[in-house]
Amino acid sequence: MHVMAGLLRDADGRVLLAQRPPGKHLAGMWEFPGGKREPGETPLAALARELREELGVTLQHAEPLVALPWNYGGHELLLDAWRVEAWIGEPRPLEGQALQWQLPALVDMAILTPADRPILQTLIEACSAA
Ligand code: 9L3
Ligand code: MG
């Protein structure tokens, strides 16, 4: 399974996090918005679709950050994280999920789904190198 995740930053450098809704796997934990790529979709098209469905925004420009394999209880997934450099619209919680903007260095890793922790770490390192 190929899962896309988008890292949106605001003008203050804060990153957007979404909370997984009740009833879903890992409910209550926070993650970068995104979801499963469907057959026949390119990674970028899947990311654009997920961001439109979950946040109501139109992706304009994204750059790959890091893709890491993960195993959730027997399910192999590749979590493919992209920096979303430009989009149109104000992100809204269209799927009942809570949203928050937070400075990467201030995010408590414990609130993130395990697969998203190394992605945040990669973002923090990329920011300090820039
Ligand atoms: N997942 C982890 N981190 C993320 C995303 C978008 C997804 N940033 C994991 C949670 C699920 C799987 O990928 O195990 C599929 O996601 P969903 O379709 O349940 O949202
Ligand atoms: Mg999702």
PDB file of C-alpha atoms and ligand atoms in Angstrom:
ATOM      1  CA  MET A   1       0.000   0.000   0.000  1.00  0.00           C
ATOM      2  CA  HIS A   2       1.308   3.400  -1.025  1.00  0.00           C
ATOM      3  CA  VAL A   3       0.132   6.184   1.291  1.00  0.00           C
ATOM      4  CA  MET A   4       0.668   9.844   0.460  1.00  0.00           C
ATOM      5  CA  ALA A   5       1.156  12.552   3.080  1.00  0.00           C
ATOM      6  CA  GLY A   6       1.334  16.323   2.535  1.00  0.00           C
ATOM      7  CA  LEU A   7       3.301  18.770   4.672  1.00  0.00           C
ATOM      8  CA  LEU A   8       1.730  22.233   4.397  1.00  0.00           C
ATOM      9  CA  ARG A   9       3.554  25.143   6.042  1.00  0.00           C
ATOM     10  CA  ASP A  10       2.063  28.537   6.865  1.00  0.00           C
ATOM     11  CA  ALA A  11       3.828  31.907   6.683  1.00  0.00           C
ATOM     12  CA  ASP A  12       5.223  31.389  10.209  1.00  0.00           C
ATOM     13  CA  GLY A  13       6.687  28.005   9.299  1.00  0.00           C
ATOM     14  CA  ARG A  14       4.075  26.022  11.202  1.00  0.00           C
ATOM     15  CA  VAL A  15       3.080  22.671   9.757  1.00  0.00           C
ATOM     16  CA  LEU A  16      -0.503  21.412   9.404  1.00  0.00           C
ATOM     17  CA  LEU A  17      -1.538  18.326  11.398  1.00  0.00           C
ATOM     18  CA  ALA A  18      -4.823  16.435  11.236  1.00  0.00           C
ATOM     19  CA  GLN A  19      -6.300  14.219  13.917  1.00  0.00           C
ATOM     20  CA  ARG A  20      -7.542  10.781  12.882  1.00  0.00           C
ATOM     21  CA  PRO A  21     -11.301  10.631  13.546  1.00  0.00           C
ATOM     22  CA  PRO A  22     -12.957   8.199  15.999  1.00  0.00           C
ATOM     23  CA  GLY A  23     -13.590   4.729  14.637  1.00  0.00           C
ATOM     24  CA  LYS A  24     -10.576   4.702  12.336  1.00  0.00           C
ATOM     25  CA  HIS A  25      -7.329   2.817  12.840  1.00  0.00           C
ATOM     26  CA  LEU A  26      -5.102   4.933  15.167  1.00  0.00           C
ATOM     27  CA  ALA A  27      -8.096   7.165  16.057  1.00  0.00           C
ATOM     28  CA  GLY A  28      -7.157  10.282  17.996  1.00  0.00           C
ATOM     29  CA  MET A  29      -3.564  10.308  16.840  1.00  0.00           C
ATOM     30  CA  TRP A  30      -2.242  13.162  14.704  1.00  0.00           C
ATOM     31  CA  GLU A  31      -0.750  12.819  11.245  1.00  0.00           C
ATOM     32  CA  PHE A  32       0.104  14.736   8.129  1.00  0.00           C
ATOM     33  CA  PRO A  33      -2.996  14.840   5.907  1.00  0.00           C
ATOM     34  CA  GLY A  34      -3.152  12.288   3.122  1.00  0.00           C
ATOM     35  CA  GLY A  35      -4.196   8.760   2.306  1.00  0.00           C
ATOM     36  CA  LYS A  36      -3.932   5.774   0.034  1.00  0.00           C
ATOM     37  CA  ARG A  37      -2.934   6.045  -3.604  1.00  0.00           C
ATOM     38  CA  GLU A  38      -5.462   4.338  -5.853  1.00  0.00           C
ATOM     39  CA  PRO A  39      -4.511   2.026  -8.729  1.00  0.00           C
ATOM     40  CA  GLY A  40      -3.527   3.985 -11.825  1.00  0.00           C
ATOM     41  CA  GLU A  41      -2.967   7.231  -9.949  1.00  0.00           C
ATOM     42  CA  THR A  42       0.399   8.940  -9.954  1.00  0.00           C
ATOM     43  CA  PRO A  43       1.729   9.823  -6.493  1.00  0.00           C
ATOM     44  CA  LEU A  44       1.187  13.532  -7.141  1.00  0.00           C
ATOM     45  CA  ALA A  45      -2.377  12.983  -8.372  1.00  0.00           C
ATOM     46  CA  ALA A  46      -3.145  10.903  -5.288  1.00  0.00           C
ATOM     47  CA  LEU A  47      -1.715  13.583  -3.010  1.00  0.00           C
ATOM     48  CA  ALA A  48      -3.737  16.268  -4.784  1.00  0.00           C
ATOM     49  CA  ARG A  49      -6.941  14.206  -4.495  1.00  0.00           C
ATOM     50  CA  GLU A  50      -6.427  13.497  -0.791  1.00  0.00           C
ATOM     51  CA  LEU A  51      -5.738  17.153   0.006  1.00  0.00           C
ATOM     52  CA  ARG A  52      -8.849  18.189  -1.911  1.00  0.00           C
ATOM     53  CA  GLU A  53     -11.027  15.575  -0.165  1.00  0.00           C
ATOM     54  CA  GLU A  54      -9.722  16.163   3.347  1.00  0.00           C
ATOM     55  CA  LEU A  55      -8.940  19.892   3.340  1.00  0.00           C
ATOM     56  CA  GLY A  56     -10.665  21.395   0.299  1.00  0.00           C
ATOM     57  CA  VAL A  57      -7.433  22.818  -1.073  1.00  0.00           C
ATOM     58  CA  THR A  58      -6.018  22.648  -4.599  1.00  0.00           C
ATOM     59  CA  LEU A  59      -2.419  21.497  -4.739  1.00  0.00           C
ATOM     60  CA  GLN A  60      -0.226  23.644  -6.978  1.00  0.00           C
ATOM     61  CA  HIS A  61       3.320  22.558  -6.209  1.00  0.00           C
ATOM     62  CA  ALA A  62       4.858  19.799  -4.090  1.00  0.00           C
ATOM     63  CA  GLU A  63       8.331  18.336  -3.700  1.00  0.00           C
ATOM     64  CA  PRO A  64       9.156  14.856  -2.393  1.00  0.00           C
ATOM     65  CA  LEU A  65      10.614  14.902   1.130  1.00  0.00           C
ATOM     66  CA  VAL A  66      11.025  11.283   2.218  1.00  0.00           C
ATOM     67  CA  ALA A  67       9.320   7.914   1.690  1.00  0.00           C
ATOM     68  CA  LEU A  68       9.625   5.306   4.418  1.00  0.00           C
ATOM     69  CA  PRO A  69       8.344   1.718   4.615  1.00  0.00           C
ATOM     70  CA  TRP A  70       6.252   0.839   7.641  1.00  0.00           C
ATOM     71  CA  ASN A  71       4.534  -2.237   8.951  1.00  0.00           C
ATOM     72  CA  TYR A  72       1.230  -1.779  10.783  1.00  0.00           C
ATOM     73  CA  GLY A  73       0.129  -5.122  12.230  1.00  0.00           C
ATOM     74  CA  GLY A  74       1.021  -7.111   9.127  1.00  0.00           C
ATOM     75  CA  HIS A  75       0.140  -4.345   6.658  1.00  0.00           C
ATOM     76  CA  GLU A  76       3.103  -3.147   4.632  1.00  0.00           C
ATOM     77  CA  LEU A  77       2.824   0.483   3.736  1.00  0.00           C
ATOM     78  CA  LEU A  78       5.066   3.022   2.110  1.00  0.00           C
ATOM     79  CA  LEU A  79       4.448   6.425   3.634  1.00  0.00           C
ATOM     80  CA  ASP A  80       5.441   8.913   0.943  1.00  0.00           C
ATOM     81  CA  ALA A  81       5.721  12.450   2.350  1.00  0.00           C
ATOM     82  CA  TRP A  82       5.850  15.549   0.160  1.00  0.00           C
ATOM     83  CA  ARG A  83       6.418  19.180   1.038  1.00  0.00           C
ATOM     84  CA  VAL A  84       3.428  21.070  -0.309  1.00  0.00           C
ATOM     85  CA  GLU A  85       4.998  24.346  -1.382  1.00  0.00           C
ATOM     86  CA  ALA A  86       1.935  25.979  -2.917  1.00  0.00           C
ATOM     87  CA  TRP A  87      -1.813  25.446  -2.784  1.00  0.00           C
ATOM     88  CA  ILE A  88      -5.049  27.355  -3.312  1.00  0.00           C
ATOM     89  CA  GLY A  89      -7.640  27.729  -0.560  1.00  0.00           C
ATOM     90  CA  GLU A  90      -7.717  27.702   3.213  1.00  0.00           C
ATOM     91  CA  PRO A  91      -7.483  24.173   4.659  1.00  0.00           C
ATOM     92  CA  ARG A  92     -10.797  23.135   6.245  1.00  0.00           C
ATOM     93  CA  PRO A  93     -11.588  19.915   8.165  1.00  0.00           C
ATOM     94  CA  LEU A  94     -13.923  18.344   5.594  1.00  0.00           C
ATOM     95  CA  GLU A  95     -13.863  14.865   7.129  1.00  0.00           C
ATOM     96  CA  GLY A  96     -14.667  15.764  10.739  1.00  0.00           C
ATOM     97  CA  GLN A  97     -11.010  15.714  11.714  1.00  0.00           C
ATOM     98  CA  ALA A  98      -9.485  18.347  13.993  1.00  0.00           C
ATOM     99  CA  LEU A  99      -6.702  20.429  12.457  1.00  0.00           C
ATOM    100  CA  GLN A 100      -3.841  22.313  14.077  1.00  0.00           C
ATOM    101  CA  TRP A 101      -0.858  24.321  12.866  1.00  0.00           C
ATOM    102  CA  GLN A 102       2.262  23.811  14.946  1.00  0.00           C
ATOM    103  CA  LEU A 103       5.934  24.674  14.679  1.00  0.00           C
ATOM    104  CA  PRO A 104       7.730  21.434  13.737  1.00  0.00           C
ATOM    105  CA  ALA A 105      10.177  21.677  16.652  1.00  0.00           C
ATOM    106  CA  LEU A 106       7.283  22.059  19.127  1.00  0.00           C
ATOM    107  CA  VAL A 107       5.251  19.021  18.047  1.00  0.00           C
ATOM    108  CA  ASP A 108       5.136  16.331  20.727  1.00  0.00           C
ATOM    109  CA  MET A 109       6.220  13.188  18.844  1.00  0.00           C
ATOM    110  CA  ALA A 110       3.994  11.098  21.136  1.00  0.00           C
ATOM    111  CA  ILE A 111       0.797  12.533  19.605  1.00  0.00           C
ATOM    112  CA  LEU A 112       1.834  11.504  16.085  1.00  0.00           C
ATOM    113  CA  THR A 113       1.146   8.140  14.482  1.00  0.00           C
ATOM    114  CA  PRO A 114       4.416   6.187  14.641  1.00  0.00           C
ATOM    115  CA  ALA A 115       4.941   6.345  10.869  1.00  0.00           C
ATOM    116  CA  ASP A 116       4.747  10.146  10.880  1.00  0.00           C
ATOM    117  CA  ARG A 117       7.453  10.629  13.535  1.00  0.00           C
ATOM    118  CA  PRO A 118      10.489  10.050  11.286  1.00  0.00           C
ATOM    119  CA  ILE A 119       8.849  12.265   8.669  1.00  0.00           C
ATOM    120  CA  LEU A 120       8.583  15.138  11.126  1.00  0.00           C
ATOM    121  CA  GLN A 121      12.181  14.499  12.152  1.00  0.00           C
ATOM    122  CA  THR A 122      13.258  14.698   8.503  1.00  0.00           C
ATOM    123  CA  LEU A 123      11.380  17.976   8.093  1.00  0.00           C
ATOM    124  CA  ILE A 124      13.043  19.443  11.191  1.00  0.00           C
ATOM    125  CA  GLU A 125      16.479  18.448   9.889  1.00  0.00           C
ATOM    126  CA  ALA A 126      15.705  19.843   6.434  1.00  0.00           C
ATOM    127  CA  CYS A 127      14.614  23.146   8.016  1.00  0.00           C
ATOM    128  CA  SER A 128      17.735  23.483  10.138  1.00  0.00           C
ATOM    129  CA  ALA A 129      19.939  22.678   7.133  1.00  0.00           C
ATOM    130  CA  ALA A 130      18.206  25.326   5.013  1.00  0.00           C
TER     131      ALA A 130
HETATM  132  N1  9L3 B   1      -1.098   6.768   7.692  1.00  0.00           N
HETATM  133  C1  9L3 B   1      -0.086   7.227   8.450  1.00  0.00           C
HETATM  134  N2  9L3 B   1       0.312   8.499   8.383  1.00  0.00           N
HETATM  135  C2  9L3 B   1      -0.303   9.370   7.528  1.00  0.00           C
HETATM  136  C3  9L3 B   1      -1.369   8.909   6.710  1.00  0.00           C
HETATM  137  C4  9L3 B   1      -2.074   9.826   5.761  1.00  0.00           C
HETATM  138  C5  9L3 B   1      -1.746   7.565   6.818  1.00  0.00           C
HETATM  139  N3  9L3 B   1       0.119  10.645   7.471  1.00  0.00           N
HETATM  140  C6  9L3 B   1      -1.490   5.342   7.790  1.00  0.00           C
HETATM  141  C7  9L3 B   1      -2.710   5.123   8.623  1.00  0.00           C
HETATM  142  C8  9L3 B   1      -3.308   3.902   8.017  1.00  0.00           C
HETATM  143  C9  9L3 B   1      -2.888   3.958   6.561  1.00  0.00           C
HETATM  144  O1  9L3 B   1      -1.780   4.855   6.501  1.00  0.00           O
HETATM  145  O2  9L3 B   1      -2.737   2.732   8.594  1.00  0.00           O
HETATM  146  C10 9L3 B   1      -3.975   4.395   5.603  1.00  0.00           C
HETATM  147  O3  9L3 B   1      -4.447   5.653   5.973  1.00  0.00           O
HETATM  148  P1  9L3 B   1      -6.042   5.939   6.044  1.00  0.00           P
HETATM  149  O4  9L3 B   1      -6.563   5.599   4.693  1.00  0.00           O
HETATM  150  O5  9L3 B   1      -6.574   5.047   7.148  1.00  0.00           O
HETATM  151  O6  9L3 B   1      -6.129   7.408   6.374  1.00  0.00           O
HETATM  152 MG    MG B   2      -6.513  10.133   5.156  1.00  0.00          MG
END
